[in-house]
Coordinates of C-alpha atoms in Angstrom, one line a residue:
X1 CA 4.2 17.0 15.5
X2 CA 1.1 16.3 13.2
X3 CA 1.1 12.8 11.1
X4 CA -1.5 12.2 8.4
X5 CA -1.9 8.5 7.1
X6 CA -3.5 6.8 4.3
X7 CA -3.7 3.1 3.1
X8 CA -6.4 1.5 1.3
X9 CA -6.4 -1.8 2.9
X10 CA -4.2 -1.8 6.0
X11 CA -5.5 -1.6 9.7
X12 CA -5.3 1.9 10.0
X13 CA -6.1 2.0 13.6
X14 CA -3.3 -0.5 14.2
X15 CA -0.8 1.6 12.7
X16 CA -2.0 4.8 14.6
X17 CA -1.8 2.9 17.8
X18 CA 1.6 1.7 17.0
X19 CA 3.3 4.8 15.7
X20 CA 1.5 6.6 18.7
X21 CA 3.6 4.3 21.0
X22 CA 6.7 4.8 19.3
X23 CA 6.0 8.5 18.8
X24 CA 4.3 9.9 22.1
X25 CA 4.9 13.2 21.2
X26 CA 2.7 12.9 17.7
X27 CA -0.5 13.6 16.7
X28 CA -1.5 10.9 14.0
X29 CA -4.8 11.1 12.4
X30 CA -6.0 9.0 9.5
X31 CA -6.4 11.1 6.4
X32 CA -10.1 11.5 5.4
X33 CA -11.4 13.4 1.9
X34 CA -11.5 17.3 2.8
X35 CA -9.1 17.0 5.5
X36 CA -6.7 20.1 4.6
X37 CA -5.4 20.7 8.2
X38 CA -1.5 21.1 8.7
X39 CA 0.6 18.1 9.0
X40 CA 4.4 17.6 9.3
X41 CA 4.9 14.0 7.9
X42 CA 2.8 11.9 5.8
X43 CA 2.6 8.0 5.7
X44 CA 1.0 6.6 2.1
X45 CA 0.2 4.1 -0.1
X46 CA -1.9 5.1 -3.3
X47 CA -2.6 8.2 -1.8
X48 CA -5.6 10.1 -3.4
X49 CA -3.8 13.2 -5.2
X50 CA -5.7 15.8 -2.8
X51 CA -4.4 14.2 0.0
X52 CA -0.6 15.4 -0.8
X53 CA -1.4 18.4 -3.3
X54 CA -0.4 21.9 -1.7
X55 CA 1.3 20.4 1.3
X56 CA 4.6 22.5 0.9
X57 CA 4.6 22.4 4.8
X58 CA 5.3 18.5 5.2
X59 CA 8.9 17.9 6.2
X60 CA 8.7 14.2 4.4
X61 CA 6.4 11.7 2.9
X62 CA 6.9 8.0 3.5
X63 CA 5.6 5.5 1.2
X64 CA 4.4 2.4 2.9
X65 CA 6.1 -0.1 0.7
X66 CA 9.4 -0.8 -0.9
X67 CA 8.3 0.7 -4.3
X68 CA 6.9 4.0 -5.1
X69 CA 5.5 3.4 -8.5
X70 CA 2.1 4.1 -7.3
X71 CA 3.2 7.6 -6.1
X72 CA 5.2 7.9 -9.6
X73 CA 2.2 7.1 -11.7
X74 CA 0.0 9.2 -10.0
X75 CA 2.8 12.3 -10.4
X76 CA 2.7 11.6 -14.3
X77 CA -1.0 12.4 -14.1
X78 CA -1.2 15.2 -11.2
X79 CA 2.7 16.9 -11.5
X80 CA 1.6 19.2 -8.6
X81 CA 0.6 16.4 -6.5
X82 CA 3.7 16.7 -4.6
X83 CA 5.9 19.9 -3.5
X84 CA 9.1 19.2 -5.3
X85 CA 11.1 20.3 -1.8
X86 CA 9.1 17.6 0.2
X87 CA 11.6 14.6 0.6
X88 CA 10.2 11.1 -0.3
X89 CA 11.2 8.0 1.4
X90 CA 10.7 4.4 1.1
X91 CA 11.1 1.1 3.0
X92 CA 14.4 -0.2 1.9
X93 CA 14.1 -3.6 3.8
X94 CA 12.0 -3.5 7.4
X95 CA 12.1 -7.3 7.1
X96 CA 11.6 -7.7 3.1
X97 CA 14.8 -8.6 2.6
X98 CA 14.6 -11.9 4.5
X99 CA 11.2 -13.0 2.8
X100 CA 12.9 -12.2 -0.4
X101 CA 15.7 -14.5 0.3
X102 CA 13.4 -17.2 1.4
X103 CA 11.4 -17.3 -1.5
X104 CA 14.9 -17.1 -3.9
X105 CA 16.6 -19.8 -2.2
X106 CA 13.7 -22.0 -2.0
X107 CA 12.9 -21.7 -5.8
X108 CA 16.7 -21.8 -6.5
X109 CA 17.4 -24.9 -5.0
X110 CA 14.2 -26.6 -6.4
X111 CA 15.2 -25.8 -10.0
X112 CA 18.7 -26.8 -9.2
X113 CA 17.7 -30.3 -7.8
X114 CA 15.3 -30.7 -10.7
X115 CA 12.3 -30.9 -8.3
X116 CA 10.0 -29.2 -10.9
X117 CA 10.8 -32.3 -13.1
X118 CA 10.2 -34.8 -10.6
X119 CA 6.8 -33.4 -9.9
X120 CA 5.9 -33.7 -13.4
X121 CA 7.4 -37.3 -13.2
X122 CA 5.3 -38.4 -10.2
X123 CA 2.3 -36.9 -12.2
X124 CA 3.0 -39.6 -14.8
X125 CA 4.0 -42.0 -12.2
X126 CA 7.3 -42.2 -13.7
X127 CA 10.4 -43.5 -11.3
X128 CA 13.6 -42.1 -13.2
X129 CA 16.6 -40.6 -11.8
X130 CA 17.5 -37.4 -14.1
X131 CA 21.0 -36.0 -14.6
X132 CA 22.0 -33.3 -12.0
X133 CA 22.9 -29.7 -12.9
X134 CA 26.6 -28.7 -12.5
X135 CA 26.9 -26.2 -9.6
X136 CA 29.5 -24.3 -11.1
X137 CA 27.3 -23.9 -14.6
X138 CA 24.3 -22.7 -12.6
X139 CA 25.1 -19.0 -12.7
X140 CA 22.6 -16.8 -10.9
X141 CA 22.1 -13.5 -12.4
X142 CA 20.2 -10.7 -10.5
X143 CA 18.5 -7.6 -12.1
X144 CA 18.8 -5.0 -9.9
X145 CA 21.8 -4.4 -6.9
X146 CA 19.8 -2.3 -4.6
X147 CA 19.1 -3.6 -1.1
X148 CA 16.7 -6.3 -2.0
X149 CA 18.8 -7.5 -4.8
X150 CA 21.9 -7.7 -2.6
X151 CA 20.1 -9.2 0.2
X152 CA 19.3 -12.1 -2.3
X153 CA 22.6 -12.3 -3.7
X154 CA 24.0 -12.9 -0.2
X155 CA 21.8 -15.6 0.8
X156 CA 22.6 -17.6 -2.3
X157 CA 26.5 -17.3 -1.5
X158 CA 26.1 -19.9 0.7
X159 CA 25.1 -22.7 -1.8
X160 CA 28.5 -21.9 -4.0
X161 CA 26.5 -20.9 -7.1
X162 CA 28.1 -18.2 -9.6
X163 CA 26.8 -15.0 -8.9
X164 CA 26.3 -12.2 -10.9
X165 CA 24.4 -8.6 -10.8
X166 CA 23.5 -6.0 -13.2
X167 CA 22.8 -2.6 -12.3
X168 CA 22.6 1.1 -13.9
X169 CA 25.5 2.1 -12.1
X170 CA 28.9 0.1 -11.1
X171 CA 29.1 -1.9 -7.8
X172 CA 32.0 -3.3 -6.1
X173 CA 30.7 -6.5 -4.7
X174 CA 32.5 -9.4 -2.8
X175 CA 32.1 -12.6 -4.4
X176 CA 29.8 -11.3 -7.0
X177 CA 30.3 -10.5 -10.5
X178 CA 29.0 -7.0 -11.3
X179 CA 28.0 -5.5 -14.8
X180 CA 26.5 -2.1 -15.2
X181 CA 25.0 -0.3 -18.0
X182 CA 23.0 -1.5 -21.2
X183 CA 26.4 -2.2 -23.0
X184 CA 27.1 -4.8 -20.5
X185 CA 23.6 -6.2 -20.3
X186 CA 24.2 -9.0 -23.0
X187 CA 27.6 -10.2 -21.4
X188 CA 25.6 -10.4 -18.0
X189 CA 23.0 -12.7 -19.8
X190 CA 25.3 -15.1 -21.9
X191 CA 26.1 -17.5 -19.0
X192 CA 23.0 -17.0 -16.8
X193 CA 20.9 -20.2 -15.8
X194 CA 18.5 -18.4 -13.5
X195 CA 17.6 -14.6 -13.9
X196 CA 16.1 -13.0 -10.7
X197 CA 14.5 -9.5 -11.4
X198 CA 14.7 -7.0 -8.4
X199 CA 14.8 -3.8 -10.5
X200 CA 12.9 -1.0 -9.6
X201 CA 9.9 -0.2 -11.9
X202 CA 10.8 3.1 -13.7
X203 CA 10.1 4.0 -17.3
X204 CA 13.5 2.5 -18.5
X205 CA 12.7 -0.9 -16.8
X206 CA 9.1 -1.3 -18.0
X207 CA 9.1 -4.4 -20.3
X208 CA 12.6 -5.1 -19.9
X209 CA 12.1 -8.9 -19.7
X210 CA 11.2 -9.1 -23.4
X211 CA 11.9 -11.5 -26.3
X212 CA 15.1 -9.8 -26.9
X213 CA 16.5 -10.5 -23.4
X214 CA 15.0 -13.9 -23.0
X215 CA 16.8 -15.0 -26.3
X216 CA 20.0 -13.5 -24.7
X217 CA 19.7 -16.3 -22.1
X218 CA 21.3 -19.9 -21.8
X219 CA 18.6 -22.2 -23.5
X220 CA 16.6 -23.7 -20.8
X221 CA 17.2 -21.0 -18.3
X222 CA 14.8 -19.9 -15.6
X223 CA 13.2 -16.9 -15.1
X224 CA 12.1 -15.6 -11.5
X225 CA 10.0 -12.2 -11.2
X226 CA 9.8 -10.6 -7.8
X227 CA 9.6 -6.7 -8.8
X228 CA 6.9 -5.6 -10.7
X229 CA 4.8 -7.2 -13.4
X230 CA 5.5 -4.4 -15.9
X231 CA 9.0 -5.4 -16.2
X232 CA 7.8 -8.7 -18.1
X233 CA 6.4 -8.8 -21.4
X234 CA 4.1 -11.6 -20.6
X235 CA 3.3 -12.7 -24.3
X236 CA 6.8 -13.0 -25.1
X237 CA 7.6 -14.9 -21.6
X238 CA 4.8 -17.5 -22.7
X239 CA 6.3 -17.6 -26.0
X240 CA 9.9 -18.7 -24.6
X241 CA 8.4 -21.3 -22.4
X242 CA 6.4 -22.8 -25.2
X243 CA 9.6 -22.9 -27.3
X244 CA 11.8 -24.4 -24.7
X245 CA 14.3 -21.7 -24.6
X246 CA 12.7 -20.9 -21.0
X247 CA 12.6 -23.9 -18.8
X248 CA 10.6 -22.3 -15.8
X249 CA 9.4 -19.3 -14.6
X250 CA 8.4 -18.3 -10.9
X251 CA 6.2 -15.3 -11.0
X252 CA 5.1 -13.4 -8.0
X253 CA 3.7 -10.3 -9.8
X254 CA 1.9 -9.6 -12.7
X255 CA 0.9 -6.6 -15.4
X256 CA -2.5 -7.0 -14.1
X257 CA -3.4 -8.1 -10.4
X258 CA -5.1 -10.3 -9.5
X259 CA -4.2 -12.3 -12.2
X260 CA -7.2 -13.2 -14.4
X261 CA -8.7 -16.8 -14.0
X262 CA -8.4 -17.3 -17.9
X263 CA -4.7 -16.4 -18.0
X264 CA -2.5 -19.2 -19.7
X265 CA 0.0 -18.9 -16.8
X266 CA -2.3 -20.3 -14.4
X267 CA -2.1 -23.9 -16.4
X268 CA 1.4 -23.5 -18.0
X269 CA 3.4 -26.7 -16.5
X270 CA 6.7 -24.2 -16.4
X271 CA 5.1 -21.5 -14.5
X272 CA 4.6 -21.4 -10.7
X273 CA 2.4 -18.5 -9.2
X274 CA 2.4 -16.9 -6.3
X275 CA -0.1 -14.0 -5.2
X276 CA 2.3 -10.9 -4.7
X277 CA 3.2 -12.4 -1.4
X278 CA 7.2 -12.8 -1.9
X279 CA 7.7 -10.1 0.5
X280 CA 4.9 -8.4 2.4
X281 CA 5.2 -5.0 4.5
X282 CA 6.0 -6.0 8.1
X283 CA 3.8 -3.4 10.4
X284 CA 6.0 -3.6 13.2
X285 CA 9.3 -3.4 11.5
X286 CA 8.0 -1.0 9.1
X287 CA 6.7 1.3 12.1
X288 CA 9.9 0.8 13.8
X289 CA 11.8 2.4 10.4
X290 CA 9.4 5.2 10.0
X291 CA 9.4 5.9 13.8
X292 CA 13.3 5.9 13.5
X293 CA 13.6 8.1 10.3
X294 CA 11.2 11.1 11.5
X295 CA 13.3 11.4 14.7
X296 CA 16.1 11.5 12.7
X297 CA 14.7 14.2 10.5
X298 CA 13.8 15.9 13.9
X299 CA 17.3 16.0 14.8
X300 CA 18.5 17.1 11.6
X301 CA 19.9 14.1 10.2
X302 CA 19.4 12.4 6.8
X303 CA 17.5 8.9 7.1
X304 CA 18.0 6.0 4.4
X305 CA 15.7 5.5 1.9
X306 CA 15.3 8.8 0.4
X307 CA 14.1 8.5 -3.3
X308 CA 15.4 10.2 -6.5
X309 CA 12.2 11.2 -8.1
X310 CA 14.1 11.5 -11.3
X311 CA 15.3 8.3 -11.4
X312 CA 12.2 6.4 -9.5
X313 CA 13.8 4.7 -6.7

């Protein structure tokens, strides 16, 4: 079994050794330009088109990440980059769910307990008790009901907040009010106090968090973006923050990364910024999944995480 690997920033040798330990029968090589030798599997992130083009012999391609927008973007430019018969898999969780839970719970509780307001009061040397939010009115709405969206929702259940999610197709979820389809988006937004975005990045979801959507949230709502920067129209979010329609935003991802030093988000009092690290790929967990998935494929089984290229996730 031959495996080719490409990632622009990961420690490739660590991955080579780790996968070799998990798949002793495999011959794993780090792909270099000009390498057209046969391969059974490809592990990629931001792969050059020539790495995958013409490789109809591949049994599967594994995207080293939860999203596959880098591959889909390349496919728009180079439609022949991937043989349609070759299945593409992504990392559905592999430790990212727990990281997303930590980020979401920390941020939601901070907003609920008004720690953002108390930090601003501290800067003004102001000692003042503020009225608490009512838990039953602090509805949390999650855009996206995939593996990570549901993981975040489950972590928030213990805190007693009303929970709802919105997805493309119907979901039956214990303890979570479910909305689906464009015609139910307005109803989903109407009473939402905290909007958490965990949608996949597809042509249909680009720019979904725009002026129209923000205006349908409760006044003084909060926005948390843990998915992709392309989901947010940044000028619209800034306008909503400046108009006090949106009280605060926690942003981990941006249209252009790294965020430029002169971007107004940096100094806006209502914005908290993290550098696209709400959930990072954990090598050991990722290698466990990939090795297990390859073993399943070799046994004629179907692993979790296959991407539908027509939907983009």
